[in-house]
PDB file of C-alpha atoms and ligand atoms in Angstrom:
ATOM      1  CA  MET A 211      96.664  84.427  80.468  1.00 61.00           C
ATOM      2  CA  SER A 212      98.948  82.356  82.534  1.00 87.00           C
ATOM      3  CA  ARG A 213     101.917  84.330  84.314  1.00 97.00           C
ATOM      4  CA  ARG A 214     104.944  82.644  84.925  1.00 97.00           C
ATOM      5  CA  PRO A 215     105.646  82.475  88.663  1.00 98.00           C
ATOM      6  CA  VAL A 216     108.474  84.136  90.525  1.00 98.00           C
ATOM      7  CA  ILE A 217     109.879  83.694  93.688  1.00 98.00           C
ATOM      8  CA  ALA A 218     112.896  86.318  94.489  1.00 99.00           C
ATOM      9  CA  GLY A 219     115.045  86.260  97.798  1.00 99.00           C
ATOM     10  CA  ASN A 220     115.908  89.971  98.986  1.00 99.00           C
ATOM     11  CA  TRP A 221     118.998  89.352 101.132  1.00 98.00           C
ATOM     12  CA  LYS A 222     119.017  92.985 102.357  1.00 98.00           C
ATOM     13  CA  MET A 223     122.279  93.617 104.253  1.00 98.00           C
ATOM     14  CA  HIS A 224     123.395  89.668 104.770  1.00 98.00           C
ATOM     15  CA  LYS A 225     126.344  87.740 103.753  1.00 98.00           C
ATOM     16  CA  LEU A 226     129.895  88.168 103.142  1.00 98.00           C
ATOM     17  CA  GLN A 227     131.159  86.962  99.805  1.00 98.00           C
ATOM     18  CA  SER A 228     132.265  83.608 101.008  1.00 98.00           C
ATOM     19  CA  GLU A 229     128.589  82.966 102.645  1.00 98.00           C
ATOM     20  CA  ALA A 230     126.825  84.215  99.316  1.00 98.00           C
ATOM     21  CA  ILE A 231     128.634  81.616  97.293  1.00 98.00           C
ATOM     22  CA  GLU A 232     127.576  78.985  99.969  1.00 98.00           C
ATOM     23  CA  LEU A 233     123.922  80.087  99.766  1.00 98.00           C
ATOM     24  CA  THR A 234     124.026  80.354  96.286  1.00 98.00           C
ATOM     25  CA  ASN A 235     125.659  77.015  95.501  1.00 98.00           C
ATOM     26  CA  GLY A 236     123.628  75.647  97.924  1.00 98.00           C
ATOM     27  CA  ILE A 237     120.293  76.651  96.371  1.00 98.00           C
ATOM     28  CA  MET A 238     121.409  75.799  92.830  1.00 97.00           C
ATOM     29  CA  GLN A 239     121.983  71.827  94.900  1.00 97.00           C
ATOM     30  CA  ALA A 240     118.737  71.928  96.164  1.00 98.00           C
ATOM     31  CA  LEU A 241     117.074  72.544  92.782  1.00 97.00           C
ATOM     32  CA  LYS A 242     119.431  70.024  90.884  1.00 96.00           C
ATOM     33  CA  ASP A 243     116.734  67.497  90.257  1.00 96.00           C
ATOM     34  CA  GLU A 244     114.026  69.886  89.289  1.00 96.00           C
ATOM     35  CA  GLU A 245     113.020  70.804  85.424  1.00 96.00           C
ATOM     36  CA  LYS A 246     114.119  73.826  84.743  1.00 94.00           C
ATOM     37  CA  SER A 247     110.941  74.579  82.639  1.00 94.00           C
ATOM     38  CA  ALA A 248     108.635  73.501  85.877  1.00 96.00           C
ATOM     39  CA  LEU A 249     110.455  76.090  88.283  1.00 97.00           C
ATOM     40  CA  PRO A 250     109.249  79.350  88.963  1.00 98.00           C
ATOM     41  CA  GLU A 251     111.555  82.400  87.733  1.00 98.00           C
ATOM     42  CA  VAL A 252     114.000  81.943  90.830  1.00 98.00           C
ATOM     43  CA  ILE A 253     116.165  85.266  91.549  1.00 98.00           C
ATOM     44  CA  ILE A 254     118.218  86.033  94.445  1.00 98.00           C
ATOM     45  CA  ALA A 255     119.513  89.724  95.177  1.00 99.00           C
ATOM     46  CA  PRO A 256     122.659  89.693  97.273  1.00 98.00           C
ATOM     47  CA  THR A 257     124.229  93.131  98.325  1.00 98.00           C
ATOM     48  CA  PHE A 258     126.519  95.095  95.835  1.00 98.00           C
ATOM     49  CA  THR A 259     130.080  93.443  97.000  1.00 98.00           C
ATOM     50  CA  SER A 260     128.586  89.650  96.553  1.00 98.00           C
ATOM     51  CA  LEU A 261     127.189  90.286  93.027  1.00 98.00           C
ATOM     52  CA  TYR A 262     130.402  89.501  91.208  1.00 97.00           C
ATOM     53  CA  ALA A 263     130.757  86.137  93.401  1.00 97.00           C
ATOM     54  CA  ALA A 264     127.072  85.009  92.999  1.00 98.00           C
ATOM     55  CA  ASN A 265     127.030  85.652  89.471  1.00 98.00           C
ATOM     56  CA  LYS A 266     130.411  83.630  89.115  1.00 98.00           C
ATOM     57  CA  ALA A 267     129.175  80.560  91.346  1.00 97.00           C
ATOM     58  CA  LEU A 268     125.545  80.921  88.642  1.00 97.00           C
ATOM     59  CA  LYS A 269     128.047  80.659  85.805  1.00 96.00           C
ATOM     60  CA  ASP A 270     130.220  78.305  86.931  1.00 95.00           C
ATOM     61  CA  CYS A 271     126.805  75.850  87.593  1.00 92.00           C
ATOM     62  CA  GLY A 272     125.587  76.485  84.132  1.00 91.00           C
ATOM     63  CA  CYS A 273     122.054  75.521  85.081  1.00 92.00           C
ATOM     64  CA  GLY A 274     120.647  78.585  84.203  1.00 95.00           C
ATOM     65  CA  LYS A 275     117.979  78.041  87.099  1.00 97.00           C
ATOM     66  CA  VAL A 276     118.648  81.059  89.114  1.00 98.00           C
ATOM     67  CA  ARG A 277     118.750  84.574  88.323  1.00 98.00           C
ATOM     68  CA  LEU A 278     120.489  87.970  89.665  1.00 98.00           C
ATOM     69  CA  ALA A 279     119.056  90.946  91.073  1.00 99.00           C
ATOM     70  CA  ALA A 280     120.300  93.983  92.911  1.00 99.00           C
ATOM     71  CA  GLN A 281     118.931  95.522  95.537  1.00 98.00           C
ATOM     72  CA  ASN A 282     119.178  99.001  94.199  1.00 98.00           C
ATOM     73  CA  CYS A 283     120.435 101.194  91.550  1.00 98.00           C
ATOM     74  CA  TYR A 284     120.890 104.928  90.495  1.00 98.00           C
ATOM     75  CA  PHE A 285     119.329 106.352  87.501  1.00 98.00           C
ATOM     76  CA  GLU A 286     121.973 108.124  85.997  1.00 98.00           C
ATOM     77  CA  THR A 287     124.574 106.660  83.575  1.00 98.00           C
ATOM     78  CA  GLN A 288     127.607 107.642  85.276  1.00 98.00           C
ATOM     79  CA  GLY A 289     129.391 110.719  86.804  1.00 98.00           C
ATOM     80  CA  ALA A 290     130.196 112.057  90.249  1.00 98.00           C
ATOM     81  CA  PHE A 291     127.465 110.502  92.348  1.00 98.00           C
ATOM     82  CA  THR A 292     129.618 108.839  95.123  1.00 98.00           C
ATOM     83  CA  GLY A 293     128.477 105.588  96.620  1.00 97.00           C
ATOM     84  CA  GLU A 294     125.835 104.850  93.845  1.00 98.00           C
ATOM     85  CA  CYS A 295     125.703 102.013  90.942  1.00 98.00           C
ATOM     86  CA  SER A 296     124.259 102.690  87.914  1.00 98.00           C
ATOM     87  CA  VAL A 297     122.072 100.033  85.820  1.00 98.00           C
ATOM     88  CA  GLU A 298     124.751  99.550  82.907  1.00 98.00           C
ATOM     89  CA  MET A 299     127.074  98.798  86.086  1.00 98.00           C
ATOM     90  CA  LEU A 300     124.568  96.127  87.702  1.00 98.00           C
ATOM     91  CA  LYS A 301     123.871  94.563  84.376  1.00 98.00           C
ATOM     92  CA  ASP A 302     127.912  94.314  83.591  1.00 98.00           C
ATOM     93  CA  ALA A 303     127.932  92.692  87.450  1.00 98.00           C
ATOM     94  CA  GLY A 304     125.422  90.018  85.686  1.00 98.00           C
ATOM     95  CA  CYS A 305     122.032  91.466  87.106  1.00 98.00           C
ATOM     96  CA  GLU A 306     118.977  91.008  85.140  1.00 98.00           C
ATOM     97  CA  TYR A 307     116.640  92.363  87.551  1.00 99.00           C
ATOM     98  CA  ILE A 308     116.829  95.648  89.909  1.00 99.00           C
ATOM     99  CA  ILE A 309     114.791  95.959  93.200  1.00 99.00           C
ATOM    100  CA  ILE A 310     113.607  99.496  93.656  1.00 98.00           C
ATOM    101  CA  GLY A 311     111.314 101.400  96.028  1.00 98.00           C
ATOM    102  CA  HIS A 312     111.870  98.889  98.921  1.00 98.00           C
ATOM    103  CA  SER A 313     110.179 100.447 102.048  1.00 98.00           C
ATOM    104  CA  GLU A 314     113.380 100.063 103.951  1.00 98.00           C
ATOM    105  CA  ARG A 315     114.950 102.240 101.134  1.00 98.00           C
ATOM    106  CA  ARG A 316     112.011 104.452 101.156  1.00 98.00           C
ATOM    107  CA  GLU A 317     112.119 104.688 105.243  1.00 98.00           C
ATOM    108  CA  TYR A 318     116.025 104.734 105.970  1.00 98.00           C
ATOM    109  CA  PHE A 319     117.578 106.318 102.316  1.00 98.00           C
ATOM    110  CA  GLY A 320     114.925 108.675 101.120  1.00 98.00           C
ATOM    111  CA  GLU A 321     114.028 106.878  98.158  1.00 98.00           C
ATOM    112  CA  THR A 322     110.927 108.981  96.789  1.00 98.00           C
ATOM    113  CA  ASP A 323     108.129 108.034  94.324  1.00 98.00           C
ATOM    114  CA  GLU A 324     109.725 110.168  91.828  1.00 98.00           C
ATOM    115  CA  MET A 325     113.194 108.389  92.063  1.00 98.00           C
ATOM    116  CA  VAL A 326     111.276 105.210  91.856  1.00 98.00           C
ATOM    117  CA  ASN A 327     109.947 106.108  88.682  1.00 99.00           C
ATOM    118  CA  LYS A 328     113.604 107.303  87.352  1.00 98.00           C
ATOM    119  CA  LYS A 329     114.949 104.260  88.229  1.00 99.00           C
ATOM    120  CA  ALA A 330     112.182 102.251  86.398  1.00 99.00           C
ATOM    121  CA  LYS A 331     113.083 103.810  83.587  1.00 98.00           C
ATOM    122  CA  ALA A 332     116.692 103.428  83.720  1.00 98.00           C
ATOM    123  CA  ILE A 333     116.338  99.790  84.077  1.00 99.00           C
ATOM    124  CA  LEU A 334     113.949  98.836  81.247  1.00 98.00           C
ATOM    125  CA  ALA A 335     115.800 101.385  78.777  1.00 98.00           C
ATOM    126  CA  ASN A 336     118.679  99.263  79.999  1.00 98.00           C
ATOM    127  CA  GLY A 337     116.738  95.881  79.094  1.00 98.00           C
ATOM    128  CA  LEU A 338     116.494  94.822  82.378  1.00 98.00           C
ATOM    129  CA  ILE A 339     113.434  94.418  84.844  1.00 98.00           C
ATOM    130  CA  PRO A 340     112.386  96.229  87.769  1.00 99.00           C
ATOM    131  CA  ILE A 341     110.897  94.546  90.646  1.00 99.00           C
ATOM    132  CA  ILE A 342     108.965  97.609  92.078  1.00 99.00           C
ATOM    133  CA  CYS A 343     108.089  97.501  95.608  1.00 99.00           C
ATOM    134  CA  CYS A 344     105.045  99.244  97.208  1.00 99.00           C
ATOM    135  CA  GLY A 345     103.202  98.954 100.491  1.00 98.00           C
ATOM    136  CA  GLU A 346     101.038 100.765 103.450  1.00 98.00           C
ATOM    137  CA  SER A 347     102.045 100.996 106.922  1.00 98.00           C
ATOM    138  CA  LEU A 348     100.320  99.906 109.750  1.00 98.00           C
ATOM    139  CA  GLU A 349      98.928 103.023 110.532  1.00 98.00           C
ATOM    140  CA  GLN A 350      97.814 103.825 106.942  1.00 98.00           C
ATOM    141  CA  ARG A 351      96.192 100.217 107.335  1.00 98.00           C
ATOM    142  CA  GLU A 352      94.326 101.393 110.270  1.00 98.00           C
ATOM    143  CA  ALA A 353      93.418 104.720 108.490  1.00 98.00           C
ATOM    144  CA  GLY A 354      91.816 102.848 106.033  1.00 98.00           C
ATOM    145  CA  VAL A 355      94.243 104.445 103.070  1.00 98.00           C
ATOM    146  CA  THR A 356      96.009 101.027 101.993  1.00 98.00           C
ATOM    147  CA  ASP A 357      94.364 101.238  98.398  1.00 98.00           C
ATOM    148  CA  TYR A 358      94.748 105.028  97.982  1.00 98.00           C
ATOM    149  CA  HIS A 359      98.111 105.187  98.892  1.00 98.00           C
ATOM    150  CA  ILE A 360      99.139 101.596  96.928  1.00 98.00           C
ATOM    151  CA  SER A 361      97.446 103.129  93.961  1.00 98.00           C
ATOM    152  CA  SER A 362      99.009 106.112  94.172  1.00 98.00           C
ATOM    153  CA  GLN A 363     102.667 104.672  94.516  1.00 98.00           C
ATOM    154  CA  ILE A 364     102.168 102.582  91.555  1.00 98.00           C
ATOM    155  CA  THR A 365     100.553 105.233  89.185  1.00 98.00           C
ATOM    156  CA  LYS A 366     103.649 107.453  90.374  1.00 98.00           C
ATOM    157  CA  ALA A 367     106.374 104.690  89.773  1.00 98.00           C
ATOM    158  CA  LEU A 368     104.987 103.729  86.445  1.00 98.00           C
ATOM    159  CA  ARG A 369     104.678 107.232  84.949  1.00 98.00           C
ATOM    160  CA  GLU A 370     105.499 107.600  81.290  1.00 98.00           C
ATOM    161  CA  LEU A 371     106.420 104.080  80.813  1.00 98.00           C
ATOM    162  CA  THR A 372     104.913 102.503  77.669  1.00 98.00           C
ATOM    163  CA  LYS A 373     102.395  99.392  78.050  1.00 98.00           C
ATOM    164  CA  GLU A 374     105.423  96.957  76.746  1.00 98.00           C
ATOM    165  CA  GLN A 375     107.590  98.056  79.653  1.00 98.00           C
ATOM    166  CA  VAL A 376     105.167  97.816  82.124  1.00 98.00           C
ATOM    167  CA  ALA A 377     103.913  94.059  80.748  1.00 98.00           C
ATOM    168  CA  LYS A 378     107.459  92.952  81.621  1.00 98.00           C
ATOM    169  CA  SER A 379     107.991  94.817  84.921  1.00 98.00           C
ATOM    170  CA  ILE A 380     107.137  93.162  88.258  1.00 99.00           C
ATOM    171  CA  ILE A 381     105.752  94.570  91.275  1.00 99.00           C
ATOM    172  CA  ALA A 382     106.118  93.632  95.015  1.00 99.00           C
ATOM    173  CA  TYR A 383     103.247  94.223  97.455  1.00 98.00           C
ATOM    174  CA  GLU A 384     104.969  94.338 100.590  1.00 98.00           C
ATOM    175  CA  PRO A 385     102.674  95.787 103.871  1.00 98.00           C
ATOM    176  CA  ILE A 386     105.361  97.221 105.912  1.00 98.00           C
ATOM    177  CA  TRP A 387     103.777  95.941 108.991  1.00 98.00           C
ATOM    178  CA  ALA A 388     104.265  92.312 107.402  1.00 98.00           C
ATOM    179  CA  ILE A 389     108.167  92.597 106.862  1.00 98.00           C
ATOM    180  CA  GLY A 390     110.279  90.809 109.208  1.00 97.00           C
ATOM    181  CA  THR A 391     107.776  90.559 111.725  1.00 97.00           C
ATOM    182  CA  GLY A 392     106.379  86.948 111.469  1.00 95.00           C
ATOM    183  CA  LYS A 393     103.117  88.248 110.918  1.00 95.00           C
ATOM    184  CA  THR A 394     102.068  87.482 107.080  1.00 96.00           C
ATOM    185  CA  CYS A 395      99.131  89.056 105.456  1.00 97.00           C
ATOM    186  CA  ASP A 396      96.179  87.206 105.369  1.00 97.00           C
ATOM    187  CA  SER A 397      96.165  85.398 101.634  1.00 98.00           C
ATOM    188  CA  VAL A 398      93.011  86.549 100.931  1.00 98.00           C
ATOM    189  CA  GLU A 399      93.545  89.979 101.519  1.00 98.00           C
ATOM    190  CA  ALA A 400      96.996  90.282 100.149  1.00 98.00           C
ATOM    191  CA  ASN A 401      95.364  89.000  97.134  1.00 98.00           C
ATOM    192  CA  ARG A 402      92.488  91.456  96.968  1.00 98.00           C
ATOM    193  CA  VAL A 403      95.367  94.353  97.339  1.00 98.00           C
ATOM    194  CA  ILE A 404      97.401  92.621  94.518  1.00 98.00           C
ATOM    195  CA  ALA A 405      93.588  92.265  92.484  1.00 98.00           C
ATOM    196  CA  MET A 406      93.444  96.267  93.001  1.00 98.00           C
ATOM    197  CA  ILE A 407      96.732  96.772  91.909  1.00 98.00           C
ATOM    198  CA  ARG A 408      96.424  95.008  88.628  1.00 98.00           C
ATOM    199  CA  ASN A 409      93.338  97.126  88.158  1.00 98.00           C
ATOM    200  CA  VAL A 410      95.038 100.074  88.542  1.00 98.00           C
ATOM    201  CA  VAL A 411      97.475  98.935  85.521  1.00 98.00           C
ATOM    202  CA  LYS A 412      94.476  98.121  83.888  1.00 98.00           C
ATOM    203  CA  GLY A 413      93.054 101.874  84.215  1.00 98.00           C
ATOM    204  CA  LEU A 414      96.788 103.263  83.279  1.00 98.00           C
ATOM    205  CA  TYR A 415      97.082 101.019  80.162  1.00 98.00           C
ATOM    206  CA  ASP A 416      94.833  98.027  79.123  1.00 98.00           C
ATOM    207  CA  ALA A 417      93.570  94.383  80.127  1.00 98.00           C
ATOM    208  CA  ASN A 418      96.372  92.695  78.277  1.00 98.00           C
ATOM    209  CA  THR A 419      99.095  94.631  80.140  1.00 98.00           C
ATOM    210  CA  ALA A 420      97.400  94.202  83.728  1.00 98.00           C
ATOM    211  CA  ASP A 421      97.278  90.358  82.808  1.00 98.00           C
ATOM    212  CA  SER A 422     100.686  90.394  81.773  1.00 98.00           C
ATOM    213  CA  ILE A 423     102.479  92.157  84.668  1.00 98.00           C
ATOM    214  CA  ARG A 424     103.525  90.040  87.555  1.00 98.00           C
ATOM    215  CA  ILE A 425     102.791  91.350  91.079  1.00 98.00           C
ATOM    216  CA  LEU A 426     104.573  89.003  94.147  1.00 98.00           C
ATOM    217  CA  TYR A 427     103.484  89.389  97.490  1.00 98.00           C
ATOM    218  CA  GLY A 428     106.179  89.894 100.324  1.00 98.00           C
ATOM    219  CA  GLY A 429     106.337  90.035 104.124  1.00 98.00           C
ATOM    220  CA  SER A 430     107.090  87.185 106.312  1.00 98.00           C
ATOM    221  CA  VAL A 431     106.968  84.687 103.620  1.00 98.00           C
ATOM    222  CA  LYS A 432     107.725  80.917 104.931  1.00 98.00           C
ATOM    223  CA  PRO A 433     107.646  77.556 103.362  1.00 98.00           C
ATOM    224  CA  GLU A 434     104.400  76.809 105.519  1.00 98.00           C
ATOM    225  CA  THR A 435     102.683  80.109 103.959  1.00 98.00           C
ATOM    226  CA  ILE A 436     103.356  79.726 100.147  1.00 98.00           C
ATOM    227  CA  LYS A 437     101.086  77.293  98.677  1.00 98.00           C
ATOM    228  CA  GLU A 438      98.319  79.187  99.981  1.00 98.00           C
ATOM    229  CA  GLN A 439      99.402  82.253  98.796  1.00 98.00           C
ATOM    230  CA  MET A 440     100.177  80.618  95.394  1.00 98.00           C
ATOM    231  CA  ALA A 441      96.828  79.400  95.163  1.00 98.00           C
ATOM    232  CA  GLN A 442      95.156  82.848  95.396  1.00 98.00           C
ATOM    233  CA  SER A 443      94.199  84.173  91.599  1.00 98.00           C
ATOM    234  CA  ASP A 444      96.222  87.456  91.806  1.00 98.00           C
ATOM    235  CA  ILE A 445      99.345  86.717  93.584  1.00 98.00           C
ATOM    236  CA  ASP A 446     102.192  85.459  90.766  1.00 98.00           C
ATOM    237  CA  GLY A 447     104.916  84.819  93.275  1.00 98.00           C
ATOM    238  CA  ALA A 448     106.888  86.194  96.383  1.00 98.00           C
ATOM    239  CA  LEU A 449     109.582  88.561  97.621  1.00 98.00           C
ATOM    240  CA  VAL A 450     111.368  86.934 100.291  1.00 98.00           C
ATOM    241  CA  GLY A 451     113.518  88.321 102.915  1.00 98.00           C
ATOM    242  CA  GLY A 452     114.559  86.344 106.136  1.00 98.00           C
ATOM    243  CA  ALA A 453     113.416  82.849 104.726  1.00 98.00           C
ATOM    244  CA  SER A 454     115.758  83.648 101.666  1.00 98.00           C
ATOM    245  CA  LEU A 455     118.966  83.310 103.713  1.00 98.00           C
ATOM    246  CA  LYS A 456     118.817  79.775 104.114  1.00 98.00           C
ATOM    247  CA  VAL A 457     119.023  76.798 101.389  1.00 98.00           C
ATOM    248  CA  GLU A 458     116.260  74.575 103.318  1.00 98.00           C
ATOM    249  CA  SER A 459     113.600  77.491 103.525  1.00 98.00           C
ATOM    250  CA  PHE A 460     114.296  79.394 100.381  1.00 98.00           C
ATOM    251  CA  SER A 461     114.230  76.199  98.087  1.00 98.00           C
ATOM    252  CA  GLN A 462     111.385  74.755 100.034  1.00 98.00           C
ATOM    253  CA  ILE A 463     109.407  78.147  99.143  1.00 98.00           C
ATOM    254  CA  VAL A 464     110.842  77.757  95.551  1.00 98.00           C
ATOM    255  CA  LYS A 465     109.263  74.056  95.167  1.00 98.00           C
ATOM    256  CA  GLY A 466     106.124  75.415  97.183  1.00 98.00           C
ATOM    257  CA  ALA A 467     105.263  77.819  94.212  1.00 98.00           C
ATOM    258  CA  MET A 468     105.879  74.851  91.493  1.00 95.00           C
TER     259      MET A 468
HETATM  260  P1  13P B 126     110.867  89.258 105.144  1.00 70.66           P
HETATM  261  O1  13P B 126     110.391  88.015 104.338  1.00 70.66           O
HETATM  262  O2  13P B 126     111.855  88.916 105.998  1.00 70.66           O
HETATM  263  O3  13P B 126     109.563  89.729 105.970  1.00 70.66           O
HETATM  264  O4  13P B 126     111.233  90.503 104.295  1.00 70.66           O
HETATM  265  C1  13P B 126     110.281  90.732 103.048  1.00 70.66           C
HETATM  266  C2  13P B 126     110.770  91.801 102.322  1.00 70.66           C
HETATM  267  O5  13P B 126     111.049  92.832 102.824  1.00 70.66           O
HETATM  268  C3  13P B 126     111.250  91.282 101.361  1.00 70.66           C
HETATM  269  O6  13P B 126     111.878  92.490 100.220  1.00 70.66           O
END
């Protein structure tokens, strides 16, 4: 089964609207000579306040080469939930994907496995695609509980999802110690963990579902690392933080995944 590669840029809490437009246009400009069918699925995830502006820039260009994601959502449809955005609102703003369970949200904002599961259900029920993040801390890695921890995160995140829903979902393996540190996880080790995640999906569902789901690596991905990462058997792409904030480095990563 051939899985289409995905390169997603998580802008985190960066970029004002004018800067978001500039970056969005810059990425599309950098990809203008590439055949759409040859490109990986290219996704950008601006902050809530820049979604409208980025979506407008994407629509004005009309090339359809870059898609929009949100960095978070709430699982309820509407109501008295001050400060939150529903999936329907994000879909209305042009999002096709939503990142959930990022380690920064788990650490600073108390996102639990149960919330990740509720968000995944709400996202899929609205026809969008969740990008479900998982990953171990340095302490967990050193204690030898990486696989156990990640299997548990994935099993809980996918609870009660159908195999059709899981097959179209995206998982991002992001070891916490590799995020924003410049210390990229060794490609062979990242591939081993990602293959382990695929095996968990196979155990929960079946071989077809495990073959279909795209599993990305994230954590200090750079233009210099992407080729080796993409050459691995089970790594289907990258969730990029810092290097997604500049046209040059992000477009090089996209091209490196072709
Ligand atoms: P960096 O690429 O900056 O390490 O961030 C990775 C990440 O957290 C993407 O979601």
